[in-house]
Coordinates of C-alpha atoms in Angstrom, one line a residue:
M1 CA 28.9 40.0 -7.0
K2 CA 29.8 38.4 -3.7
I3 CA 27.7 37.1 -0.9
I4 CA 29.3 37.2 2.6
V5 CA 27.7 35.1 5.3
P6 CA 28.7 35.5 9.0
M7 CA 27.2 32.4 10.6
A8 CA 25.7 32.3 14.1
G9 CA 27.4 29.7 16.1
I10 CA 26.3 26.9 18.4
G11 CA 24.5 29.4 20.6
S12 CA 21.9 28.7 23.3
R13 CA 18.5 29.9 21.9
L14 CA 18.0 26.7 19.8
R15 CA 19.5 24.2 22.2
P16 CA 19.6 21.2 22.3
H17 CA 19.7 21.2 18.5
T18 CA 22.8 23.4 18.3
L19 CA 24.9 21.4 20.7
T20 CA 26.3 19.4 17.8
V21 CA 25.1 21.3 14.7
P22 CA 25.6 25.1 14.1
K23 CA 22.2 26.8 13.7
P24 CA 22.6 27.8 10.0
L25 CA 23.2 24.1 9.1
T26 CA 19.9 23.0 10.7
V27 CA 17.9 21.5 7.8
I28 CA 14.6 23.0 6.9
A29 CA 12.5 21.0 4.4
G30 CA 15.6 19.2 3.1
K31 CA 18.1 22.0 2.9
P32 CA 20.3 23.7 5.5
I33 CA 19.1 27.2 6.5
V34 CA 22.2 28.8 5.1
Q35 CA 21.7 27.2 1.7
R36 CA 18.1 28.4 1.5
L37 CA 19.3 31.9 2.5
V38 CA 22.0 32.2 -0.2
E39 CA 19.7 30.8 -2.9
D40 CA 17.0 33.3 -2.0
I41 CA 19.6 36.1 -2.1
A42 CA 20.8 35.0 -5.5
A43 CA 17.2 35.1 -6.8
V44 CA 16.8 38.7 -5.6
I45 CA 20.2 39.9 -6.9
D46 CA 19.6 38.3 -10.3
E47 CA 23.3 38.6 -11.1
K48 CA 26.2 36.1 -11.4
I49 CA 27.5 35.2 -8.0
D50 CA 31.3 35.1 -8.2
E51 CA 32.1 34.1 -4.6
I52 CA 30.3 33.1 -1.4
A53 CA 32.3 33.7 1.8
F54 CA 31.3 32.1 5.0
I55 CA 32.5 33.1 8.5
I56 CA 32.2 30.3 11.1
G57 CA 33.5 29.8 14.6
P58 CA 36.4 27.4 15.5
A59 CA 36.1 23.7 16.2
K60 CA 36.6 24.4 19.9
K61 CA 33.3 26.4 19.9
G62 CA 31.5 23.4 18.6
F63 CA 31.7 23.7 14.8
P64 CA 32.1 20.2 13.4
A65 CA 35.2 19.4 11.4
N66 CA 33.1 18.9 8.2
T67 CA 31.4 22.3 8.4
S68 CA 33.7 23.8 5.7
E69 CA 33.0 20.9 3.4
H70 CA 29.3 21.5 3.7
L71 CA 29.6 25.2 3.0
L72 CA 31.9 24.8 0.0
K73 CA 29.4 22.4 -1.5
I74 CA 26.6 25.0 -1.1
A75 CA 28.7 27.6 -3.0
K76 CA 29.5 25.1 -5.7
G77 CA 25.8 24.5 -6.1
L78 CA 25.4 28.1 -7.1
D79 CA 28.5 28.0 -9.5
A80 CA 30.4 30.3 -7.2
K81 CA 33.8 30.1 -5.5
G82 CA 33.5 29.2 -1.9
T83 CA 35.7 30.5 0.9
V84 CA 35.5 29.8 4.6
Y85 CA 36.9 32.1 7.3
I86 CA 37.2 31.4 11.0
Q87 CA 36.2 33.9 13.7
E88 CA 38.2 32.9 16.7
E89 CA 36.4 35.2 19.1
A90 CA 32.9 36.7 18.8
L91 CA 33.4 40.4 19.0
G92 CA 30.3 41.8 17.2
T93 CA 28.7 42.0 13.8
A94 CA 31.4 44.2 12.2
H95 CA 34.2 42.0 13.6
A96 CA 32.6 38.9 12.1
L97 CA 32.5 40.6 8.7
F98 CA 36.1 41.8 9.0
C99 CA 37.2 38.2 9.4
A100 CA 36.4 37.9 5.7
K101 CA 38.2 41.1 4.8
D102 CA 40.1 39.4 1.9
S103 CA 36.7 38.8 0.2
L104 CA 35.1 42.1 1.3
S105 CA 35.6 44.1 -1.9
G106 CA 33.5 45.4 -4.8
P107 CA 29.7 44.8 -4.8
C108 CA 28.6 42.4 -2.1
V109 CA 25.6 41.2 -0.1
V110 CA 26.1 40.6 3.6
A111 CA 23.7 38.2 5.2
Y112 CA 23.7 37.0 8.9
A113 CA 22.6 33.4 8.7
D114 CA 19.8 32.9 11.2
T115 CA 16.9 34.2 9.1
L116 CA 15.1 33.4 5.9
F117 CA 13.0 35.6 3.7
K118 CA 10.8 35.8 0.6
A119 CA 10.7 38.9 -1.6
D120 CA 9.5 40.0 -5.0
F121 CA 11.7 43.0 -5.5
K122 CA 14.9 43.1 -7.6
L123 CA 18.0 44.8 -6.2
D124 CA 19.1 48.1 -7.7
A125 CA 22.8 47.4 -8.1
N126 CA 23.4 51.1 -8.9
A127 CA 22.4 52.2 -5.3
D128 CA 25.2 52.8 -2.8
G129 CA 23.6 50.2 -0.6
A130 CA 20.4 48.5 0.5
I131 CA 19.1 47.2 3.8
W132 CA 16.5 44.5 3.9
V133 CA 13.6 45.4 6.2
K134 CA 10.2 44.1 7.2
K135 CA 7.3 45.8 8.8
V136 CA 6.8 44.5 12.4
A137 CA 4.1 44.9 15.0
D138 CA 6.6 45.6 17.9
P139 CA 9.5 47.7 16.6
S140 CA 11.0 48.1 20.1
A141 CA 12.4 44.6 19.8
F142 CA 14.5 45.4 16.7
G143 CA 16.8 47.7 15.0
V144 CA 14.8 49.9 12.7
V145 CA 15.3 52.4 9.8
K146 CA 13.7 55.8 9.2
L147 CA 13.0 56.8 5.6
E148 CA 13.0 60.1 3.9
N149 CA 12.2 60.5 0.2
G150 CA 12.7 56.8 -0.3
F151 CA 16.2 56.7 1.2
I152 CA 17.2 55.5 4.7
K153 CA 17.7 58.6 6.9
D154 CA 18.5 57.0 10.2
F155 CA 19.2 53.7 12.1
V156 CA 17.6 53.3 15.6
E157 CA 18.4 50.3 17.8
K158 CA 15.4 49.0 19.7
P159 CA 13.5 52.3 20.0
K160 CA 11.5 52.7 23.2
D161 CA 9.3 55.3 21.5
F162 CA 7.9 54.7 18.0
V163 CA 10.1 56.0 15.2
S164 CA 9.5 53.4 12.5
D165 CA 8.1 49.9 12.1
L166 CA 10.7 48.8 9.5
A167 CA 12.9 46.3 11.2
I168 CA 16.3 45.4 9.9
I169 CA 16.4 41.7 9.2
G170 CA 20.2 41.3 8.9
I171 CA 20.8 41.4 5.1
Y172 CA 22.6 44.2 3.4
Y173 CA 23.9 45.2 0.0
F174 CA 27.0 47.3 -0.5
K175 CA 28.1 48.6 -3.8
D176 CA 31.6 49.2 -2.5
G177 CA 32.7 46.5 -0.1
D178 CA 36.2 48.1 0.1
K179 CA 34.7 51.1 1.9
V180 CA 33.0 48.9 4.4
R181 CA 36.2 47.0 5.1
D182 CA 38.1 50.2 5.6
E183 CA 35.5 51.6 8.0
I184 CA 35.6 48.4 10.1
Q185 CA 39.4 48.6 10.1
Y186 CA 39.1 52.1 11.5
L187 CA 36.8 50.8 14.3
I188 CA 39.2 48.1 15.2
D189 CA 42.4 50.2 15.0
N190 CA 40.8 52.8 17.3
N191 CA 39.1 50.2 19.5
L192 CA 35.7 51.8 19.0
R193 CA 33.3 49.3 20.6
E194 CA 29.7 49.3 21.9
N195 CA 29.1 46.9 24.7
N196 CA 32.6 45.6 24.1
E197 CA 31.7 44.7 20.4
Y198 CA 32.4 46.2 17.0
Q199 CA 29.0 46.9 15.5
L200 CA 28.0 47.1 11.8
T201 CA 25.5 49.9 12.6
N202 CA 28.4 52.2 13.4
V203 CA 29.9 51.5 10.0
L204 CA 26.5 52.2 8.3
E205 CA 26.2 55.5 10.2
T206 CA 29.7 56.6 9.0
L207 CA 29.0 55.7 5.4
K208 CA 25.7 57.5 5.5
R209 CA 27.4 60.6 7.0
D210 CA 30.0 60.5 4.2
G211 CA 27.2 60.7 1.6
A212 CA 26.3 57.1 0.9
K213 CA 22.6 56.6 0.1
F214 CA 20.9 53.4 1.3
I215 CA 17.6 52.2 0.0
P216 CA 15.2 49.8 1.7
G217 CA 14.7 46.3 0.4
T218 CA 11.3 45.3 1.7
V219 CA 10.6 41.6 2.1
D220 CA 7.1 40.0 2.0
T221 CA 8.0 37.3 4.5
W222 CA 10.6 37.1 7.2
M223 CA 11.2 33.8 8.9
D224 CA 13.1 33.5 12.1
C225 CA 15.2 30.4 12.9
G226 CA 16.4 31.5 16.3
K227 CA 14.3 29.4 18.6
K228 CA 12.4 26.1 18.5
D229 CA 8.9 27.4 17.9
P230 CA 9.8 30.0 15.2
T231 CA 12.0 27.4 13.5
V232 CA 9.1 24.9 13.3
D233 CA 6.9 27.6 11.9
T234 CA 9.6 28.5 9.4
N235 CA 9.6 24.9 8.3
K236 CA 5.8 25.2 7.8
Q237 CA 6.1 28.4 5.7
V238 CA 8.9 26.9 3.5
L239 CA 6.8 23.8 2.8
Q240 CA 3.9 26.1 1.8
F241 CA 6.2 28.0 -0.6
E242 CA 7.6 24.9 -2.1
H243 CA 4.2 23.3 -2.5
K244 CA 2.7 26.4 -4.2
T245 CA 5.7 26.3 -6.6
G246 CA 4.8 22.8 -7.5
N247 CA 7.9 21.1 -6.0
N248 CA 7.4 17.5 -4.8
L249 CA 9.6 17.1 -1.7
V250 CA 8.7 13.5 -1.0
S251 CA 11.4 11.0 -2.1
D252 CA 10.5 8.3 -4.6
D253 CA 11.9 5.6 -2.4
V254 CA 9.7 6.3 0.7
V255 CA 8.2 3.0 2.0
L256 CA 4.6 3.4 2.9
E257 CA 3.0 0.6 4.9
N258 CA -0.6 1.4 5.8
S259 CA 0.4 5.0 6.0
E260 CA -0.6 8.4 4.6
I261 CA 1.2 11.6 3.8
I262 CA -0.9 14.8 3.8
Q263 CA 0.9 17.5 1.8
P264 CA 2.8 19.7 2.1
C265 CA 5.6 17.6 3.5
Y266 CA 9.3 16.9 3.0
I267 CA 10.2 13.2 3.3
G268 CA 13.9 12.3 2.7
K269 CA 15.5 9.3 1.1
N270 CA 15.2 5.9 2.7
V271 CA 12.4 6.7 5.0
V272 CA 10.0 4.0 6.2
L273 CA 6.5 4.9 7.5
K274 CA 4.4 2.1 9.1
N275 CA 0.8 2.6 10.4
T276 CA 1.5 6.3 10.4
K277 CA -0.1 9.6 9.3
I278 CA 2.3 12.4 8.4
G279 CA 1.4 16.0 7.7
P280 CA 0.6 18.6 6.9
Y281 CA 3.7 20.7 7.4
V282 CA 6.1 17.9 8.4
S283 CA 9.8 17.5 7.4
I284 CA 11.5 14.1 8.0
G285 CA 15.1 13.6 7.1
E286 CA 16.7 10.7 5.3
N287 CA 17.2 7.2 6.8
S288 CA 14.4 7.6 9.4
F289 CA 11.8 5.1 10.6
V290 CA 8.4 6.0 11.9
E291 CA 5.8 3.5 13.2
N292 CA 2.4 3.8 14.8
A293 CA 2.5 7.6 14.8
T294 CA 0.6 10.7 13.9
I295 CA 2.8 13.7 13.2
T296 CA 1.8 17.3 12.2
N297 CA 3.6 20.6 12.0
S298 CA 7.0 19.2 13.0
L299 CA 10.6 19.4 11.9
I300 CA 12.5 16.1 12.2
Q301 CA 16.1 15.6 11.1
T302 CA 17.9 12.5 9.8
N303 CA 18.4 8.9 11.1
V304 CA 15.5 9.3 13.5
V305 CA 13.4 6.4 15.0
I306 CA 9.9 7.4 16.2
S307 CA 7.2 5.0 17.4
N308 CA 3.9 5.1 19.3
A309 CA 3.8 8.9 19.0
K310 CA 1.4 11.7 18.5
L311 CA 3.5 14.8 17.7
D312 CA 2.6 18.4 16.9
N313 CA 4.9 21.4 17.0
A314 CA 7.8 19.1 17.6
M315 CA 11.5 19.5 16.7
I316 CA 13.7 16.4 16.8
G317 CA 17.4 16.2 16.0
N318 CA 19.6 13.7 14.1
H319 CA 19.9 10.1 15.3
A320 CA 17.3 10.6 18.0
K321 CA 14.9 7.9 19.3
Y322 CA 11.5 8.7 20.5
D323 CA 8.9 6.4 21.9
G324 CA 6.0 7.8 23.9
N325 CA 2.9 10.0 24.0
F326 CA 4.4 13.5 24.5
T327 CA 2.8 16.0 22.1
S328 CA 5.2 19.0 22.0
V329 CA 8.9 18.0 22.3
S330 CA 12.3 19.4 21.4
L331 CA 14.9 16.6 21.2
G332 CA 18.5 17.2 20.2
D333 CA 20.9 15.0 18.3
Y334 CA 21.5 11.4 19.7
T335 CA 18.7 11.9 22.3
E336 CA 16.6 8.9 23.4
L337 CA 13.2 9.4 25.0
T338 CA 11.6 6.0 25.5

């Protein structure tokens, strides 16, 4: 089994945090989003993962030089071969996947890396394919699927009138990746685009028309990492899951001076807390220093200095310095607000 991960790039929805770090490498409770994603997929598949292929943008689009190194380490952590491909130009979901055509064969899971999920179901590897979905209150904002006798009958993109409340979350299983690759090749060879992009939904339609039967994979929780507020909320949910599992995410070497940690929290290595109350639902990355502060429901990256602060619903990037009384902030890497 293979996992293929087209990664969202620097983008604009999560700025300023994605000015220096690609969104899927944003750390949530101590792990990059993309690492949590592939680990969750591996748990659902419950099969040996042979390869994890990542598709990233070029350095000129803002991807750091060490991006590949980080991704290969994630694959190694799951005892899988790691492969990194470069998408030089963003031309749609199918085009991103085609950049990994050398890995797109046999059974594979495709996951677009700006979302996390929790699910109890196990994948039926004998199905032609599966599409992960989640019931949503407002289907008009999503691509949705229609079901018939337990199989997916139709795909509808952002329906104006109600047809289904099962939103596609961007994770797919294909029993035969070769067929997917060949269909994308056909789109590209014939320049079949929608809004100037090659779309995976067109591939799904063709496969379904040719007899492939897709089943839904329903998730219990779908966590968005696209913008600041949903990402902070995702951090909260992940911390809740980890705490219920019994995982202690507070490093043993945290220095507490007249300070308190209210669980659940993630506190990385070499963090110093002075006259500070942290939690609940706070992640603080390694090598950070916090003094005279109260912080709740916030996501803070590494090498951060915070003082004289009362923070809630805050997201602060790497190497940032914050000193003040603002309550809801979003600071990118290397930012100083004093």
